[in-house]
């Protein structure tokens, strides 16, 4: 019986070719050992060599009539075949990520290490987390992409976390996300998705965190979403959603429906927002209870001190607030003149904080030029490393103090924006820039 096996590959990488060459040499070396063992036993009769094997490959051919040779060569051959074919098979998850990146319109080549030449994305691809050779997490938050969400995302069957927030993605929320059955964390906040929430997402039985804040979603909340038993966080705020809210969603530990036209209110039965903490383990709850009990007196004193401070501050605000500036008439500015902007509004005003809109930069942060919806040109200062132990209330007090400063050479504050992580001030845009800008290049004596 003649058995012929042809091995060839034209698309293997240089690394795999080197491995094949080493295996081929080991294969030939094993053949010599087997031949030596046969010679040491003596010659064989013609009847003993009843099986002839011929292997043909790109480096030549080898024949054998000895069973030991046959077994040794076939073992090496199987290893050779495994490396040849497994190394050339395309990685499904890797191709899915490449297609996803194309759909996100990465024109600026922000992600350059996603390469088809690597066997698996688990090797060294950024923004990707793997477990047991499968992609389980993809986080591309705040990378400034645009485009749509490619259907190739469904090829990552073991995906647990998908974070694509703070981008400019558009289109409808895709139904096919429901096919990612292991998905637990889905964050598509601060994008331009429109249309309704797919009812098929109710099939995501493992989903725990669903964040769709700051999009242009419309319609009502599907009842199927309320059927997700393990849902621990639901944020649908700042959308165009309308209608009633399924009662089951009010039992979700953390939810937010503010900034919508949904039927909710400040009542205890159907509130628009819940700040409840996510459930913790029983042991942690006991420890927390003990610590809270031990520190009860201290917390009570701290609350009393805060109340006293706020009362004192409010009492002081009843007095008129003036800023004395030499050469100017004293003018009182009402705090009601300040406008509080939403994060989404300023994001659209300055083109998602594009670098091309930067007109200045200093120790407190960058200044962006933008145009409001009423065609007003503004300059938006984005503060960096801002921290105040008193939180948002302290920031608003500082804004109030800035707003009462009046002088012909000082810009009047238009408004502000504050979130849990951002602090922004909005001023009118001055096309002639600042005095410092014009003095910087002036000659001595000017």
mmCIF file with all atom_site columns, N, CA and C in Angstrom, residues 253-292:
data_model
loop_
_atom_site.group_PDB
_atom_site.id
_atom_site.type_symbol
_atom_site.label_atom_id
_atom_site.label_alt_id
_atom_site.label_comp_id
_atom_site.label_asym_id
_atom_site.label_entity_id
_atom_site.label_seq_id
_atom_site.pdbx_PDB_ins_code
_atom_site.Cartn_x
_atom_site.Cartn_y
_atom_site.Cartn_z
_atom_site.occupancy
_atom_site.B_iso_or_equiv
_atom_site.pdbx_formal_charge
_atom_site.auth_seq_id
_atom_site.auth_comp_id
_atom_site.auth_asym_id
_atom_site.auth_atom_id
_atom_site.pdbx_PDB_model_num
ATOM 1   N N  . UNK A 1 253 ? -31.114 47.970 41.828 1.00 0.00 ? 253 UNK A N  1
ATOM 2   C CA . UNK A 1 253 ? -30.382 48.694 42.872 1.00 0.00 ? 253 UNK A CA 1
ATOM 3   C C  . UNK A 1 253 ? -29.968 50.108 42.481 1.00 0.00 ? 253 UNK A C  1
ATOM 4   N N  . UNK A 1 254 ? -29.511 50.313 41.246 1.00 0.00 ? 254 UNK A N  1
ATOM 5   C CA . UNK A 1 254 ? -29.086 51.640 40.803 1.00 0.00 ? 254 UNK A CA 1
ATOM 6   C C  . UNK A 1 254 ? -29.719 51.934 39.448 1.00 0.00 ? 254 UNK A C  1
ATOM 7   N N  . UNK A 1 255 ? -30.520 52.990 39.373 1.00 0.00 ? 255 UNK A N  1
ATOM 8   C CA . UNK A 1 255 ? -31.153 53.373 38.105 1.00 0.00 ? 255 UNK A CA 1
ATOM 9   C C  . UNK A 1 255 ? -31.199 54.887 38.001 1.00 0.00 ? 255 UNK A C  1
ATOM 10  N N  . UNK A 1 256 ? -31.309 55.372 36.757 1.00 0.00 ? 256 UNK A N  1
ATOM 11  C CA . UNK A 1 256 ? -31.358 56.813 36.498 1.00 0.00 ? 256 UNK A CA 1
ATOM 12  C C  . UNK A 1 256 ? -32.191 57.057 35.248 1.00 0.00 ? 256 UNK A C  1
ATOM 13  N N  . UNK A 1 257 ? -33.314 57.765 35.413 1.00 0.00 ? 257 UNK A N  1
ATOM 14  C CA . UNK A 1 257 ? -34.198 58.106 34.300 1.00 0.00 ? 257 UNK A CA 1
ATOM 15  C C  . UNK A 1 257 ? -34.316 59.619 34.124 1.00 0.00 ? 257 UNK A C  1
ATOM 16  N N  . UNK A 1 258 ? -33.439 60.386 34.736 1.00 0.00 ? 258 UNK A N  1
ATOM 17  C CA . UNK A 1 258 ? -33.526 61.841 34.656 1.00 0.00 ? 258 UNK A CA 1
ATOM 18  C C  . UNK A 1 258 ? -33.197 62.319 33.247 1.00 0.00 ? 258 UNK A C  1
ATOM 19  N N  . UNK A 1 259 ? -33.697 63.516 32.903 1.00 0.00 ? 259 UNK A N  1
ATOM 20  C CA . UNK A 1 259 ? -33.434 64.077 31.583 1.00 0.00 ? 259 UNK A CA 1
ATOM 21  C C  . UNK A 1 259 ? -34.202 63.395 30.475 1.00 0.00 ? 259 UNK A C  1
ATOM 22  N N  . UNK A 1 260 ? -35.323 62.751 30.806 1.00 0.00 ? 260 UNK A N  1
ATOM 23  C CA . UNK A 1 260 ? -36.180 62.091 29.822 1.00 0.00 ? 260 UNK A CA 1
ATOM 24  C C  . UNK A 1 260 ? -37.621 62.532 30.046 1.00 0.00 ? 260 UNK A C  1
ATOM 25  N N  . UNK A 1 261 ? -38.526 62.061 29.186 1.00 0.00 ? 261 UNK A N  1
ATOM 26  C CA . UNK A 1 261 ? -39.957 62.321 29.339 1.00 0.00 ? 261 UNK A CA 1
ATOM 27  C C  . UNK A 1 261 ? -40.689 61.096 29.868 1.00 0.00 ? 261 UNK A C  1
ATOM 28  N N  . UNK A 1 262 ? -39.965 60.237 30.548 1.00 0.00 ? 262 UNK A N  1
ATOM 29  C CA . UNK A 1 262 ? -40.588 59.061 31.140 1.00 0.00 ? 262 UNK A CA 1
ATOM 30  C C  . UNK A 1 262 ? -41.452 59.464 32.336 1.00 0.00 ? 262 UNK A C  1
ATOM 31  N N  . UNK A 1 263 ? -42.438 58.631 32.637 1.00 0.00 ? 263 UNK A N  1
ATOM 32  C CA . UNK A 1 263 ? -43.377 58.925 33.721 1.00 0.00 ? 263 UNK A CA 1
ATOM 33  C C  . UNK A 1 263 ? -42.754 58.559 35.066 1.00 0.00 ? 263 UNK A C  1
ATOM 34  N N  . UNK A 1 264 ? -41.958 59.469 35.588 1.00 0.00 ? 264 UNK A N  1
ATOM 35  C CA . UNK A 1 264 ? -41.388 59.299 36.912 1.00 0.00 ? 264 UNK A CA 1
ATOM 36  C C  . UNK A 1 264 ? -41.389 60.656 37.597 1.00 0.00 ? 264 UNK A C  1
ATOM 37  N N  . UNK A 1 265 ? -41.171 60.662 38.890 1.00 0.00 ? 265 UNK A N  1
ATOM 38  C CA . UNK A 1 265 ? -41.210 61.910 39.649 1.00 0.00 ? 265 UNK A CA 1
ATOM 39  C C  . UNK A 1 265 ? -40.322 61.759 40.868 1.00 0.00 ? 265 UNK A C  1
ATOM 40  N N  . UNK A 1 266 ? -40.406 62.744 41.723 1.00 0.00 ? 266 UNK A N  1
ATOM 41  C CA . UNK A 1 266 ? -39.615 62.702 42.955 1.00 0.00 ? 266 UNK A CA 1
ATOM 42  C C  . UNK A 1 266 ? -40.291 61.900 44.054 1.00 0.00 ? 266 UNK A C  1
ATOM 43  N N  . UNK A 1 267 ? -41.424 61.274 43.727 1.00 0.00 ? 267 UNK A N  1
ATOM 44  C CA . UNK A 1 267 ? -42.137 60.494 44.730 1.00 0.00 ? 267 UNK A CA 1
ATOM 45  C C  . UNK A 1 267 ? -41.361 59.234 45.075 1.00 0.00 ? 267 UNK A C  1
ATOM 46  N N  . UNK A 1 268 ? -41.691 58.674 46.222 1.00 0.00 ? 268 UNK A N  1
ATOM 47  C CA . UNK A 1 268 ? -40.997 57.468 46.663 1.00 0.00 ? 268 UNK A CA 1
ATOM 48  C C  . UNK A 1 268 ? -41.413 56.246 45.866 1.00 0.00 ? 268 UNK A C  1
ATOM 49  N N  . UNK A 1 269 ? -42.618 56.268 45.284 1.00 0.00 ? 269 UNK A N  1
ATOM 50  C CA . UNK A 1 269 ? -43.113 55.102 44.559 1.00 0.00 ? 269 UNK A CA 1
ATOM 51  C C  . UNK A 1 269 ? -42.454 54.960 43.195 1.00 0.00 ? 269 UNK A C  1
ATOM 52  N N  . UNK A 1 270 ? -42.298 56.063 42.481 1.00 0.00 ? 270 UNK A N  1
ATOM 53  C CA . UNK A 1 270 ? -41.708 56.026 41.143 1.00 0.00 ? 270 UNK A CA 1
ATOM 54  C C  . UNK A 1 270 ? -40.677 57.142 40.997 1.00 0.00 ? 270 UNK A C  1
ATOM 55  N N  . UNK A 1 271 ? -39.554 57.043 41.672 1.00 0.00 ? 271 UNK A N  1
ATOM 56  C CA . UNK A 1 271 ? -38.530 58.087 41.568 1.00 0.00 ? 271 UNK A CA 1
ATOM 57  C C  . UNK A 1 271 ? -37.799 58.005 40.236 1.00 0.00 ? 271 UNK A C  1
ATOM 58  N N  . UNK A 1 272 ? -37.182 59.119 39.845 1.00 0.00 ? 272 UNK A N  1
ATOM 59  C CA . UNK A 1 272 ? -36.441 59.150 38.581 1.00 0.00 ? 272 UNK A CA 1
ATOM 60  C C  . UNK A 1 272 ? -34.993 58.698 38.745 1.00 0.00 ? 272 UNK A C  1
ATOM 61  N N  . UNK A 1 273 ? -34.508 58.667 39.950 1.00 0.00 ? 273 UNK A N  1
ATOM 62  C CA . UNK A 1 273 ? -33.108 58.302 40.160 1.00 0.00 ? 273 UNK A CA 1
ATOM 63  C C  . UNK A 1 273 ? -32.974 57.602 41.504 1.00 0.00 ? 273 UNK A C  1
ATOM 64  N N  . UNK A 1 274 ? -32.035 56.681 41.571 1.00 0.00 ? 274 UNK A N  1
ATOM 65  C CA . UNK A 1 274 ? -31.734 55.984 42.818 1.00 0.00 ? 274 UNK A CA 1
ATOM 66  C C  . UNK A 1 274 ? -30.232 55.968 43.002 1.00 0.00 ? 274 UNK A C  1
ATOM 67  N N  . UNK A 1 275 ? -29.808 56.348 44.172 1.00 0.00 ? 275 UNK A N  1
ATOM 68  C CA . UNK A 1 275 ? -28.372 56.361 44.472 1.00 0.00 ? 275 UNK A CA 1
ATOM 69  C C  . UNK A 1 275 ? -27.968 55.193 45.354 1.00 0.00 ? 275 UNK A C  1
ATOM 70  N N  . UNK A 1 276 ? -28.790 54.175 45.367 1.00 0.00 ? 276 UNK A N  1
ATOM 71  C CA . UNK A 1 276 ? -28.491 53.020 46.220 1.00 0.00 ? 276 UNK A CA 1
ATOM 72  C C  . UNK A 1 276 ? -27.207 52.347 45.762 1.00 0.00 ? 276 UNK A C  1
ATOM 73  N N  . UNK A 1 277 ? -26.481 51.813 46.703 1.00 0.00 ? 277 UNK A N  1
ATOM 74  C CA . UNK A 1 277 ? -25.251 51.089 46.387 1.00 0.00 ? 277 UNK A CA 1
ATOM 75  C C  . UNK A 1 277 ? -25.581 49.712 45.872 1.00 0.00 ? 277 UNK A C  1
ATOM 76  N N  . UNK A 1 278 ? -24.665 49.152 45.065 1.00 0.00 ? 278 UNK A N  1
ATOM 77  C CA . UNK A 1 278 ? -24.839 47.793 44.578 1.00 0.00 ? 278 UNK A CA 1
ATOM 78  C C  . UNK A 1 278 ? -24.724 46.816 45.734 1.00 0.00 ? 278 UNK A C  1
ATOM 79  N N  . UNK A 1 279 ? -25.401 45.664 45.649 1.00 0.00 ? 279 UNK A N  1
ATOM 80  C CA . UNK A 1 279 ? -25.353 44.690 46.745 1.00 0.00 ? 279 UNK A CA 1
ATOM 81  C C  . UNK A 1 279 ? -23.939 44.195 46.984 1.00 0.00 ? 279 UNK A C  1
ATOM 82  N N  . UNK A 1 280 ? -23.600 43.991 48.233 1.00 0.00 ? 280 UNK A N  1
ATOM 83  C CA . UNK A 1 280 ? -22.300 43.438 48.595 1.00 0.00 ? 280 UNK A CA 1
ATOM 84  C C  . UNK A 1 280 ? -22.521 42.126 49.322 1.00 0.00 ? 280 UNK A C  1
ATOM 85  N N  . UNK A 1 281 ? -21.453 41.418 49.552 1.00 0.00 ? 281 UNK A N  1
ATOM 86  C CA . UNK A 1 281 ? -21.569 40.116 50.188 1.00 0.00 ? 281 UNK A CA 1
ATOM 87  C C  . UNK A 1 281 ? -22.027 40.264 51.632 1.00 0.00 ? 281 UNK A C  1
ATOM 88  N N  . UNK A 1 282 ? -22.520 39.169 52.209 1.00 0.00 ? 282 UNK A N  1
ATOM 89  C CA . UNK A 1 282 ? -23.036 39.195 53.580 1.00 0.00 ? 282 UNK A CA 1
ATOM 90  C C  . UNK A 1 282 ? -21.948 39.560 54.572 1.00 0.00 ? 282 UNK A C  1
ATOM 91  N N  . UNK A 1 283 ? -20.748 39.014 54.396 1.00 0.00 ? 283 UNK A N  1
ATOM 92  C CA . UNK A 1 283 ? -19.660 39.307 55.324 1.00 0.00 ? 283 UNK A CA 1
ATOM 93  C C  . UNK A 1 283 ? -19.288 40.777 55.288 1.00 0.00 ? 283 UNK A C  1
ATOM 94  N N  . UNK A 1 284 ? -19.220 41.338 54.086 1.00 0.00 ? 284 UNK A N  1
ATOM 95  C CA . UNK A 1 284 ? -18.892 42.749 53.968 1.00 0.00 ? 284 UNK A CA 1
ATOM 96  C C  . UNK A 1 284 ? -19.980 43.615 54.595 1.00 0.00 ? 284 UNK A C  1
ATOM 97  N N  . UNK A 1 285 ? -21.231 43.196 54.460 1.00 0.00 ? 285 UNK A N  1
ATOM 98  C CA . UNK A 1 285 ? -22.326 43.955 55.050 1.00 0.00 ? 285 UNK A CA 1
ATOM 99  C C  . UNK A 1 285 ? -22.208 43.981 56.564 1.00 0.00 ? 285 UNK A C  1
ATOM 100 N N  . UNK A 1 286 ? -21.818 42.841 57.151 1.00 0.00 ? 286 UNK A N  1
ATOM 101 C CA . UNK A 1 286 ? -21.669 42.789 58.597 1.00 0.00 ? 286 UNK A CA 1
ATOM 102 C C  . UNK A 1 286 ? -20.536 43.700 59.057 1.00 0.00 ? 286 UNK A C  1
ATOM 103 N N  . UNK A 1 287 ? -19.422 43.660 58.341 1.00 0.00 ? 287 UNK A N  1
ATOM 104 C CA . UNK A 1 287 ? -18.294 44.518 58.701 1.00 0.00 ? 287 UNK A CA 1
ATOM 105 C C  . UNK A 1 287 ? -18.683 45.984 58.592 1.00 0.00 ? 287 UNK A C  1
ATOM 106 N N  . UNK A 1 288 ? -19.402 46.315 57.522 1.00 0.00 ? 288 UNK A N  1
ATOM 107 C CA . UNK A 1 288 ? -19.832 47.693 57.337 1.00 0.00 ? 288 UNK A CA 1
ATOM 108 C C  . UNK A 1 288 ? -20.771 48.127 58.452 1.00 0.00 ? 288 UNK A C  1
ATOM 109 N N  . UNK A 1 289 ? -21.648 47.219 58.882 1.00 0.00 ? 289 UNK A N  1
ATOM 110 C CA . UNK A 1 289 ? -22.583 47.542 59.956 1.00 0.00 ? 289 UNK A CA 1
ATOM 111 C C  . UNK A 1 289 ? -21.842 47.810 61.255 1.00 0.00 ? 289 UNK A C  1
ATOM 112 N N  . UNK A 1 290 ? -20.821 47.001 61.555 1.00 0.00 ? 290 UNK A N  1
ATOM 113 C CA . UNK A 1 290 ? -20.045 47.196 62.778 1.00 0.00 ? 290 UNK A CA 1
ATOM 114 C C  . UNK A 1 290 ? -19.310 48.527 62.746 1.00 0.00 ? 290 UNK A C  1
ATOM 115 N N  . UNK A 1 291 ? -18.669 48.827 61.603 1.00 0.00 ? 291 UNK A N  1
ATOM 116 C CA . UNK A 1 291 ? -17.924 50.082 61.492 1.00 0.00 ? 291 UNK A CA 1
ATOM 117 C C  . UNK A 1 291 ? -18.859 51.275 61.603 1.00 0.00 ? 291 UNK A C  1
ATOM 118 N N  . UNK A 1 292 ? -20.025 51.180 60.959 1.00 0.00 ? 292 UNK A N  1
ATOM 119 C CA . UNK A 1 292 ? -20.984 52.280 61.012 1.00 0.00 ? 292 UNK A CA 1
ATOM 120 C C  . UNK A 1 292 ? -21.478 52.516 62.429 1.00 0.00 ? 292 UNK A C  1
#
